[in-house]
Amino acid sequence: MLTDFYTLENYQKNDDGNFLANIKLNEKHEIFKGHFPGNPVTPGVCMMQIVKELTEEFTGKKLFLKSASNVKFMAIINPYKTPNLQLQLTVSETDEEVKVKNTTSFGETIALKLSATYKK
């Protein structure tokens, strides 16, 4: 859905089932021309979509957002200054749902914390 918005540089799955993903934002993407001209900011809804897309990648399942809680945007993500992001995802599955807890950061700065439940 976020065609050419970011690139998944690499990821690893830890023994405990957690994922660590490194992405790079495309600062030339059309979204940044309007959000906001001269001072681009990554929209929060785009960050939420990235978490969903990565969760789909890691689980191999098409997912639909059921609920999101504890959504905390803690720092502005400017694609020119901080295009490289690290996402930690703790994923747990049942027969019908996938739950994920995410922390997104750049360097030592936490930019987003999110807990979401998706329907399979």
mmCIF file of N, CA and C in Angstrom:
data_model
loop_
_atom_site.group_PDB
_atom_site.id
_atom_site.type_symbol
_atom_site.label_atom_id
_atom_site.label_comp_id
_atom_site.label_asym_id
_atom_site.label_seq_id
_atom_site.Cartn_x
_atom_site.Cartn_y
_atom_site.Cartn_z
ATOM 1 N N MET A 1 0.815 -1.193 0.000
ATOM 2 C CA MET A 1 0.000 0.000 0.000
ATOM 3 C C MET A 1 0.861 1.261 0.000
ATOM 4 N N LEU A 2 1.965 1.229 0.715
ATOM 5 C CA LEU A 2 2.871 2.378 0.740
ATOM 6 C C LEU A 2 3.967 2.187 -0.302
ATOM 7 N N THR A 3 3.566 2.110 -1.546
ATOM 8 C CA THR A 3 4.497 1.858 -2.635
ATOM 9 C C THR A 3 5.627 2.878 -2.634
ATOM 10 N N ASP A 4 6.834 2.383 -2.562
ATOM 11 C CA ASP A 4 8.042 3.202 -2.643
ATOM 12 C C ASP A 4 8.184 4.206 -1.496
ATOM 13 N N PHE A 5 7.433 4.017 -0.412
ATOM 14 C CA PHE A 5 7.525 4.939 0.721
ATOM 15 C C PHE A 5 8.729 4.619 1.602
ATOM 16 N N TYR A 6 9.056 3.334 1.673
ATOM 17 C CA TYR A 6 10.189 2.907 2.486
ATOM 18 C C TYR A 6 10.774 1.629 1.885
ATOM 19 N N THR A 7 11.979 1.321 2.321
ATOM 20 C CA THR A 7 12.651 0.092 1.917
ATOM 21 C C THR A 7 12.989 -0.697 3.175
ATOM 22 N N LEU A 8 12.646 -1.976 3.161
ATOM 23 C CA LEU A 8 13.052 -2.857 4.253
ATOM 24 C C LEU A 8 14.502 -3.239 3.977
ATOM 25 N N GLU A 9 15.402 -2.660 4.751
ATOM 26 C CA GLU A 9 16.835 -2.884 4.544
ATOM 27 C C GLU A 9 17.242 -4.283 5.001
ATOM 28 N N ASN A 10 16.786 -4.662 6.184
ATOM 29 C CA ASN A 10 17.063 -5.995 6.710
ATOM 30 C C ASN A 10 16.206 -6.233 7.939
ATOM 31 N N TYR A 11 16.109 -7.497 8.321
ATOM 32 C CA TYR A 11 15.410 -7.834 9.553
ATOM 33 C C TYR A 11 15.938 -9.149 10.083
ATOM 34 N N GLN A 12 15.681 -9.368 11.352
ATOM 35 C CA GLN A 12 16.061 -10.634 11.982
ATOM 36 C C GLN A 12 14.967 -11.048 12.944
ATOM 37 N N LYS A 13 14.800 -12.347 13.067
ATOM 38 C CA LYS A 13 13.864 -12.902 14.029
ATOM 39 C C LYS A 13 14.684 -13.481 15.166
ATOM 40 N N ASN A 14 14.386 -13.035 16.363
ATOM 41 C CA ASN A 14 15.104 -13.536 17.533
ATOM 42 C C ASN A 14 14.503 -14.852 17.994
ATOM 43 N N ASP A 15 15.203 -15.551 18.849
ATOM 44 C CA ASP A 15 14.735 -16.831 19.369
ATOM 45 C C ASP A 15 13.412 -16.720 20.118
ATOM 46 N N ASP A 16 13.151 -15.555 20.700
ATOM 47 C CA ASP A 16 11.913 -15.376 21.467
ATOM 48 C C ASP A 16 10.718 -14.986 20.590
ATOM 49 N N GLY A 17 10.898 -14.976 19.269
ATOM 50 C CA GLY A 17 9.805 -14.660 18.356
ATOM 51 C C GLY A 17 9.666 -13.184 18.048
ATOM 52 N N ASN A 18 10.528 -12.373 18.618
ATOM 53 C CA ASN A 18 10.509 -10.946 18.327
ATOM 54 C C ASN A 18 11.257 -10.656 17.034
ATOM 55 N N PHE A 19 10.882 -9.564 16.387
ATOM 56 C CA PHE A 19 11.519 -9.161 15.138
ATOM 57 C C PHE A 19 12.177 -7.808 15.322
ATOM 58 N N LEU A 20 13.287 -7.619 14.641
ATOM 59 C CA LEU A 20 13.987 -6.347 14.614
ATOM 60 C C LEU A 20 14.186 -6.010 13.147
ATOM 61 N N ALA A 21 13.558 -4.912 12.704
ATOM 62 C CA ALA A 21 13.607 -4.533 11.295
ATOM 63 C C ALA A 21 14.242 -3.159 11.146
ATOM 64 N N ASN A 22 15.026 -3.003 10.103
ATOM 65 C CA ASN A 22 15.617 -1.711 9.762
ATOM 66 C C ASN A 22 15.058 -1.286 8.418
ATOM 67 N N ILE A 23 14.455 -0.087 8.414
ATOM 68 C CA ILE A 23 13.895 0.440 7.175
ATOM 69 C C ILE A 23 14.525 1.788 6.858
ATOM 70 N N LYS A 24 14.387 2.183 5.598
ATOM 71 C CA LYS A 24 14.845 3.505 5.178
ATOM 72 C C LYS A 24 13.695 4.187 4.461
ATOM 73 N N LEU A 25 13.338 5.375 4.944
ATOM 74 C CA LEU A 25 12.277 6.152 4.326
ATOM 75 C C LEU A 25 12.773 6.777 3.024
ATOM 76 N N ASN A 26 11.897 6.888 2.052
ATOM 77 C CA ASN A 26 12.196 7.537 0.779
ATOM 78 C C ASN A 26 11.806 9.007 0.891
ATOM 79 N N GLU A 27 12.791 9.858 1.136
ATOM 80 C CA GLU A 27 12.506 11.284 1.341
ATOM 81 C C GLU A 27 11.939 11.960 0.094
ATOM 82 N N LYS A 28 12.023 11.309 -1.057
ATOM 83 C CA LYS A 28 11.501 11.886 -2.304
ATOM 84 C C LYS A 28 10.056 11.476 -2.580
ATOM 85 N N HIS A 29 9.450 10.710 -1.675
ATOM 86 C CA HIS A 29 8.075 10.252 -1.881
ATOM 87 C C HIS A 29 7.112 11.441 -1.903
ATOM 88 N N GLU A 30 6.053 11.325 -2.700
ATOM 89 C CA GLU A 30 5.055 12.377 -2.880
ATOM 90 C C GLU A 30 4.419 12.841 -1.564
ATOM 91 N N ILE A 31 4.255 11.946 -0.626
ATOM 92 C CA ILE A 31 3.609 12.310 0.649
ATOM 93 C C ILE A 31 4.317 13.475 1.311
ATOM 94 N N PHE A 32 5.637 13.502 1.233
ATOM 95 C CA PHE A 32 6.400 14.529 1.934
ATOM 96 C C PHE A 32 6.302 15.901 1.274
ATOM 97 N N LYS A 33 5.839 15.955 0.034
ATOM 98 C CA LYS A 33 5.649 17.254 -0.635
ATOM 99 C C LYS A 33 4.481 18.015 -0.020
ATOM 100 N N GLY A 34 3.522 17.286 0.530
ATOM 101 C CA GLY A 34 2.369 17.949 1.121
ATOM 102 C C GLY A 34 2.312 17.878 2.634
ATOM 103 N N HIS A 35 3.226 17.135 3.221
ATOM 104 C CA HIS A 35 3.179 16.913 4.684
ATOM 105 C C HIS A 35 4.561 17.103 5.280
ATOM 106 N N PHE A 36 5.132 18.173 5.402
ATOM 107 C CA PHE A 36 4.687 19.515 5.092
ATOM 108 C C PHE A 36 5.762 20.175 4.231
ATOM 109 N N PRO A 37 5.380 20.991 3.228
ATOM 110 C CA PRO A 37 6.385 21.592 2.337
ATOM 111 C C PRO A 37 7.455 22.357 3.113
ATOM 112 N N GLY A 38 8.701 22.041 2.827
ATOM 113 C CA GLY A 38 9.811 22.712 3.495
ATOM 114 C C GLY A 38 10.160 22.137 4.859
ATOM 115 N N ASN A 39 9.280 21.361 5.433
ATOM 116 C CA ASN A 39 9.532 20.743 6.735
ATOM 117 C C ASN A 39 8.817 19.394 6.781
ATOM 118 N N PRO A 40 9.328 18.419 6.029
ATOM 119 C CA PRO A 40 8.616 17.141 5.915
ATOM 120 C C PRO A 40 8.556 16.373 7.235
ATOM 121 N N VAL A 41 7.376 15.801 7.470
ATOM 122 C CA VAL A 41 7.121 14.991 8.662
ATOM 123 C C VAL A 41 6.451 13.707 8.192
ATOM 124 N N THR A 42 6.914 12.589 8.693
ATOM 125 C CA THR A 42 6.294 11.306 8.359
ATOM 126 C C THR A 42 4.940 11.216 9.055
ATOM 127 N N PRO A 43 3.857 11.057 8.272
ATOM 128 C CA PRO A 43 2.530 10.973 8.893
ATOM 129 C C PRO A 43 2.409 9.755 9.803
ATOM 130 N N GLY A 44 1.735 9.944 10.926
ATOM 131 C CA GLY A 44 1.544 8.860 11.883
ATOM 132 C C GLY A 44 0.824 7.672 11.277
ATOM 133 N N VAL A 45 -0.174 7.944 10.437
ATOM 134 C CA VAL A 45 -0.914 6.848 9.810
ATOM 135 C C VAL A 45 0.002 6.013 8.912
ATOM 136 N N CYS A 46 0.995 6.631 8.309
ATOM 137 C CA CYS A 46 1.960 5.887 7.481
ATOM 138 C C CYS A 46 2.829 4.989 8.352
ATOM 139 N N MET A 47 3.208 5.475 9.523
ATOM 140 C CA MET A 47 3.993 4.638 10.433
ATOM 141 C C MET A 47 3.164 3.445 10.899
ATOM 142 N N MET A 48 1.888 3.666 11.150
ATOM 143 C CA MET A 48 1.015 2.560 11.552
ATOM 144 C C MET A 48 0.879 1.545 10.418
ATOM 145 N N GLN A 49 0.831 2.033 9.178
ATOM 146 C CA GLN A 49 0.744 1.134 8.029
ATOM 147 C C GLN A 49 2.037 0.335 7.857
ATOM 148 N N ILE A 50 3.172 0.959 8.109
ATOM 149 C CA ILE A 50 4.448 0.248 8.025
ATOM 150 C C ILE A 50 4.474 -0.908 9.025
ATOM 151 N N VAL A 51 4.010 -0.652 10.257
ATOM 152 C CA VAL A 51 3.968 -1.715 11.269
ATOM 153 C C VAL A 51 3.090 -2.858 10.772
ATOM 154 N N LYS A 52 1.939 -2.540 10.199
ATOM 155 C CA LYS A 52 1.037 -3.574 9.672
ATOM 156 C C LYS A 52 1.712 -4.354 8.547
ATOM 157 N N GLU A 53 2.325 -3.649 7.600
ATOM 158 C CA GLU A 53 2.964 -4.320 6.465
ATOM 159 C C GLU A 53 4.112 -5.223 6.915
ATOM 160 N N LEU A 54 4.904 -4.764 7.872
ATOM 161 C CA LEU A 54 5.994 -5.607 8.377
ATOM 162 C C LEU A 54 5.449 -6.824 9.108
ATOM 163 N N THR A 55 4.371 -6.635 9.871
ATOM 164 C CA THR A 55 3.751 -7.769 10.559
ATOM 165 C C THR A 55 3.237 -8.786 9.550
ATOM 166 N N GLU A 56 2.649 -8.311 8.451
ATOM 167 C CA GLU A 56 2.204 -9.216 7.385
ATOM 168 C C GLU A 56 3.388 -9.957 6.768
ATOM 169 N N GLU A 57 4.465 -9.241 6.550
ATOM 170 C CA GLU A 57 5.682 -9.850 5.984
ATOM 171 C C GLU A 57 6.201 -10.951 6.898
ATOM 172 N N PHE A 58 6.235 -10.683 8.190
ATOM 173 C CA PHE A 58 6.820 -11.625 9.133
ATOM 174 C C PHE A 58 5.923 -12.832 9.411
ATOM 175 N N THR A 59 4.604 -12.626 9.342
ATOM 176 C CA THR A 59 3.675 -13.733 9.620
ATOM 177 C C THR A 59 3.244 -14.461 8.346
ATOM 178 N N GLY A 60 3.419 -13.818 7.207
ATOM 179 C CA GLY A 60 2.976 -14.412 5.949
ATOM 180 C C GLY A 60 1.466 -14.424 5.807
ATOM 181 N N LYS A 61 0.792 -13.512 6.507
ATOM 182 C CA LYS A 61 -0.666 -13.479 6.482
ATOM 183 C C LYS A 61 -1.164 -12.077 6.136
ATOM 184 N N LYS A 62 -2.275 -11.996 5.413
ATOM 185 C CA LYS A 62 -2.944 -10.736 5.140
ATOM 186 C C LYS A 62 -3.716 -10.349 6.394
ATOM 187 N N LEU A 63 -3.526 -9.129 6.870
ATOM 188 C CA LEU A 63 -4.106 -8.705 8.138
ATOM 189 C C LEU A 63 -4.983 -7.470 7.978
ATOM 190 N N PHE A 64 -5.952 -7.353 8.891
ATOM 191 C CA PHE A 64 -6.849 -6.213 8.921
ATOM 192 C C PHE A 64 -6.862 -5.660 10.339
ATOM 193 N N LEU A 65 -6.646 -4.352 10.467
ATOM 194 C CA LEU A 65 -6.581 -3.731 11.789
ATOM 195 C C LEU A 65 -7.910 -3.884 12.523
ATOM 196 N N LYS A 66 -7.848 -4.451 13.706
ATOM 197 C CA LYS A 66 -9.028 -4.612 14.563
ATOM 198 C C LYS A 66 -9.050 -3.515 15.618
ATOM 199 N N SER A 67 -7.896 -3.301 16.256
ATOM 200 C CA SER A 67 -7.808 -2.251 17.270
ATOM 201 C C SER A 67 -6.360 -1.827 17.450
ATOM 202 N N ALA A 68 -6.209 -0.597 17.915
ATOM 203 C CA ALA A 68 -4.882 -0.072 18.244
ATOM 204 C C ALA A 68 -5.000 0.620 19.589
ATOM 205 N N SER A 69 -4.018 0.391 20.434
ATOM 206 C CA SER A 69 -4.025 1.031 21.748
ATOM 207 C C SER A 69 -2.615 1.467 22.083
ATOM 208 N N ASN A 70 -2.544 2.319 23.073
ATOM 209 C CA ASN A 70 -1.230 2.822 23.487
ATOM 210 C C ASN A 70 -0.429 3.366 22.315
ATOM 211 N N VAL A 71 -1.087 4.070 21.409
ATOM 212 C CA VAL A 71 -0.404 4.679 20.269
ATOM 213 C C VAL A 71 0.196 5.992 20.747
ATOM 214 N N LYS A 72 1.532 6.035 20.790
ATOM 215 C CA LYS A 72 2.218 7.220 21.295
ATOM 216 C C LYS A 72 3.276 7.663 20.295
ATOM 217 N N PHE A 73 3.047 8.819 19.684
ATOM 218 C CA PHE A 73 4.036 9.413 18.791
ATOM 219 C C PHE A 73 4.902 10.314 19.661
ATOM 220 N N MET A 74 6.168 9.939 19.789
ATOM 221 C CA MET A 74 7.024 10.583 20.773
ATOM 222 C C MET A 74 8.075 11.508 20.182
ATOM 223 N N ALA A 75 8.286 11.415 18.875
ATOM 224 C CA ALA A 75 9.265 12.279 18.212
ATOM 225 C C ALA A 75 8.880 12.420 16.746
ATOM 226 N N ILE A 76 9.191 13.566 16.189
ATOM 227 C CA ILE A 76 8.935 13.809 14.762
ATOM 228 C C ILE A 76 9.957 13.036 13.939
ATOM 229 N N ILE A 77 9.466 12.377 12.899
ATOM 230 C CA ILE A 77 10.351 11.647 11.982
ATOM 231 C C ILE A 77 10.462 12.454 10.705
ATOM 232 N N ASN A 78 11.566 13.136 10.547
ATOM 233 C CA ASN A 78 11.847 13.920 9.347
ATOM 234 C C ASN A 78 12.673 13.031 8.409
ATOM 235 N N PRO A 79 12.162 12.733 7.217
ATOM 236 C CA PRO A 79 12.856 11.793 6.336
ATOM 237 C C PRO A 79 14.211 12.275 5.823
ATOM 238 N N TYR A 80 14.460 13.576 5.897
ATOM 239 C CA TYR A 80 15.761 14.091 5.474
ATOM 240 C C TYR A 80 16.796 13.972 6.590
ATOM 241 N N LYS A 81 16.341 14.123 7.827
ATOM 242 C CA LYS A 81 17.260 14.084 8.962
ATOM 243 C C LYS A 81 17.416 12.680 9.532
ATOM 244 N N THR A 82 16.326 11.911 9.563
ATOM 245 C CA THR A 82 16.354 10.577 10.182
ATOM 246 C C THR A 82 15.600 9.570 9.309
ATOM 247 N N PRO A 83 16.140 9.251 8.134
ATOM 248 C CA PRO A 83 15.442 8.315 7.250
ATOM 249 C C PRO A 83 15.565 6.857 7.686
ATOM 250 N N ASN A 84 16.573 6.546 8.487
ATOM 251 C CA ASN A 84 16.810 5.163 8.910
ATOM 252 C C ASN A 84 16.132 4.900 10.252
ATOM 253 N N LEU A 85 15.183 3.965 10.227
ATOM 254 C CA LEU A 85 14.419 3.649 11.420
ATOM 255 C C LEU A 85 14.602 2.189 11.803
ATOM 256 N N GLN A 86 14.531 1.935 13.092
ATOM 257 C CA GLN A 86 14.587 0.564 13.595
ATOM 258 C C GLN A 86 13.259 0.269 14.277
ATOM 259 N N LEU A 87 12.635 -0.833 13.878
ATOM 260 C CA LEU A 87 11.355 -1.229 14.446
ATOM 261 C C LEU A 87 11.505 -2.550 15.174
ATOM 262 N N GLN A 88 11.130 -2.554 16.439
ATOM 263 C CA GLN A 88 11.097 -3.784 17.227
ATOM 264 C C GLN A 88 9.646 -4.215 17.298
ATOM 265 N N LEU A 89 9.366 -5.454 16.903
ATOM 266 C CA LEU A 89 8.012 -5.975 16.915
ATOM 267 C C LEU A 89 7.957 -7.260 17.718
ATOM 268 N N THR A 90 7.054 -7.281 18.694
ATOM 269 C CA THR A 90 6.762 -8.485 19.443
ATOM 270 C C THR A 90 5.424 -8.983 18.925
ATOM 271 N N VAL A 91 5.445 -10.141 18.270
ATOM 272 C CA VAL A 91 4.270 -10.662 17.580
ATOM 273 C C VAL A 91 3.780 -11.930 18.270
ATOM 274 N N SER A 92 2.476 -11.991 18.524
ATOM 275 C CA SER A 92 1.872 -13.217 19.047
ATOM 276 C C SER A 92 0.609 -13.502 18.241
ATOM 277 N N GLU A 93 0.369 -14.797 17.995
ATOM 278 C CA GLU A 93 -0.752 -15.206 17.146
ATOM 279 C C GLU A 93 -1.686 -16.158 17.865
ATOM 280 N N THR A 94 -2.966 -16.042 17.515
ATOM 281 C CA THR A 94 -3.966 -17.044 17.851
ATOM 282 C C THR A 94 -4.535 -17.519 16.523
ATOM 283 N N ASP A 95 -5.543 -18.358 16.558
ATOM 284 C CA ASP A 95 -6.146 -18.840 15.318
ATOM 285 C C ASP A 95 -6.767 -17.722 14.495
ATOM 286 N N GLU A 96 -7.271 -16.681 15.165
ATOM 287 C CA GLU A 96 -8.008 -15.639 14.470
ATOM 288 C C GLU A 96 -7.337 -14.273 14.464
ATOM 289 N N GLU A 97 -6.342 -14.065 15.331
ATOM 290 C CA GLU A 97 -5.764 -12.738 15.484
ATOM 291 C C GLU A 97 -4.239 -12.767 15.548
ATOM 292 N N VAL A 98 -3.688 -11.596 15.264
ATOM 293 C CA VAL A 98 -2.264 -11.359 15.465
ATOM 294 C C VAL A 98 -2.142 -10.086 16.294
ATOM 295 N N LYS A 99 -1.402 -10.177 17.381
ATOM 296 C CA LYS A 99 -1.155 -9.006 18.214
ATOM 297 C C LYS A 99 0.300 -8.606 18.052
ATOM 298 N N VAL A 100 0.527 -7.314 18.009
ATOM 299 C CA VAL A 100 1.893 -6.826 17.869
ATOM 300 C C VAL A 100 2.103 -5.630 18.792
ATOM 301 N N LYS A 101 3.271 -5.617 19.410
ATOM 302 C CA LYS A 101 3.724 -4.459 20.167
ATOM 303 C C LYS A 101 4.943 -3.939 19.426
ATOM 304 N N ASN A 102 4.938 -2.651 19.156
ATOM 305 C CA ASN A 102 6.006 -2.056 18.362
ATOM 306 C C ASN A 102 6.633 -0.879 19.093
ATOM 307 N N THR A 103 7.948 -0.782 18.935
ATOM 308 C CA THR A 103 8.697 0.410 19.306
ATOM 309 C C THR A 103 9.537 0.783 18.096
ATOM 310 N N THR A 104 9.352 2.006 17.613
ATOM 311 C CA THR A 104 10.108 2.505 16.464
ATOM 312 C C THR A 104 11.061 3.581 16.966
ATOM 313 N N SER A 105 12.317 3.505 16.517
ATOM 314 C CA SER A 105 13.301 4.479 16.969
ATOM 315 C C SER A 105 14.275 4.834 15.854
ATOM 316 N N PHE A 106 14.952 5.955 16.066
ATOM 317 C CA PHE A 106 16.102 6.331 15.251
ATOM 318 C C PHE A 106 17.195 6.753 16.221
ATOM 319 N N GLY A 107 18.357 6.123 16.075
ATOM 320 C CA GLY A 107 19.421 6.352 17.057
ATOM 321 C C GLY A 107 18.927 5.966 18.438
ATOM 322 N N GLU A 108 19.084 6.849 19.384
ATOM 323 C CA GLU A 108 18.642 6.595 20.757
ATOM 324 C C GLU A 108 17.243 7.146 21.019
ATOM 325 N N THR A 109 16.620 7.721 20.009
ATOM 326 C CA THR A 109 15.328 8.377 20.174
ATOM 327 C C THR A 109 14.174 7.443 19.830
ATOM 328 N N ILE A 110 13.252 7.277 20.750
ATOM 329 C CA ILE A 110 12.039 6.507 20.478
ATOM 330 C C ILE A 110 11.035 7.444 19.825
ATOM 331 N N ALA A 111 10.549 7.056 18.643
ATOM 332 C CA ALA A 111 9.629 7.901 17.887
ATOM 333 C C ALA A 111 8.177 7.446 18.008
ATOM 334 N N LEU A 112 7.960 6.129 18.186
ATOM 335 C CA LEU A 112 6.607 5.599 18.215
ATOM 336 C C LEU A 112 6.541 4.362 19.091
ATOM 337 N N LYS A 113 5.472 4.289 19.854
ATOM 338 C CA LYS A 113 5.124 3.059 20.574
ATOM 339 C C LYS A 113 3.688 2.742 20.184
ATOM 340 N N LEU A 114 3.436 1.471 19.881
ATOM 341 C CA LEU A 114 2.126 1.073 19.373
ATOM 342 C C LEU A 114 1.823 -0.360 19.744
ATOM 343 N N SER A 115 0.600 -0.600 20.183
ATOM 344 C CA SER A 115 0.098 -1.957 20.360
ATOM 345 C C SER A 115 -1.112 -2.091 19.446
ATOM 346 N N ALA A 116 -1.162 -3.146 18.647
ATOM 347 C CA ALA A 116 -2.259 -3.328 17.709
ATOM 348 C C ALA A 116 -2.695 -4.782 17.666
ATOM 349 N N THR A 117 -3.965 -4.977 17.362
ATOM 350 C CA THR A 117 -4.524 -6.292 17.149
ATOM 351 C C THR A 117 -5.078 -6.334 15.736
ATOM 352 N N TYR A 118 -4.706 -7.362 14.983
ATOM 353 C CA TYR A 118 -5.149 -7.517 13.599
ATOM 354 C C TYR A 118 -5.955 -8.803 13.468
ATOM 355 N N LYS A 119 -6.968 -8.767 12.620
ATOM 356 C CA LYS A 119 -7.706 -9.975 12.269
ATOM 357 C C LYS A 119 -7.033 -10.615 11.067
ATOM 358 N N LYS A 120 -6.998 -11.945 11.075
ATOM 359 C CA LYS A 120 -6.415 -12.666 9.940
ATOM 360 C C LYS A 120 -7.417 -12.716 8.799
#
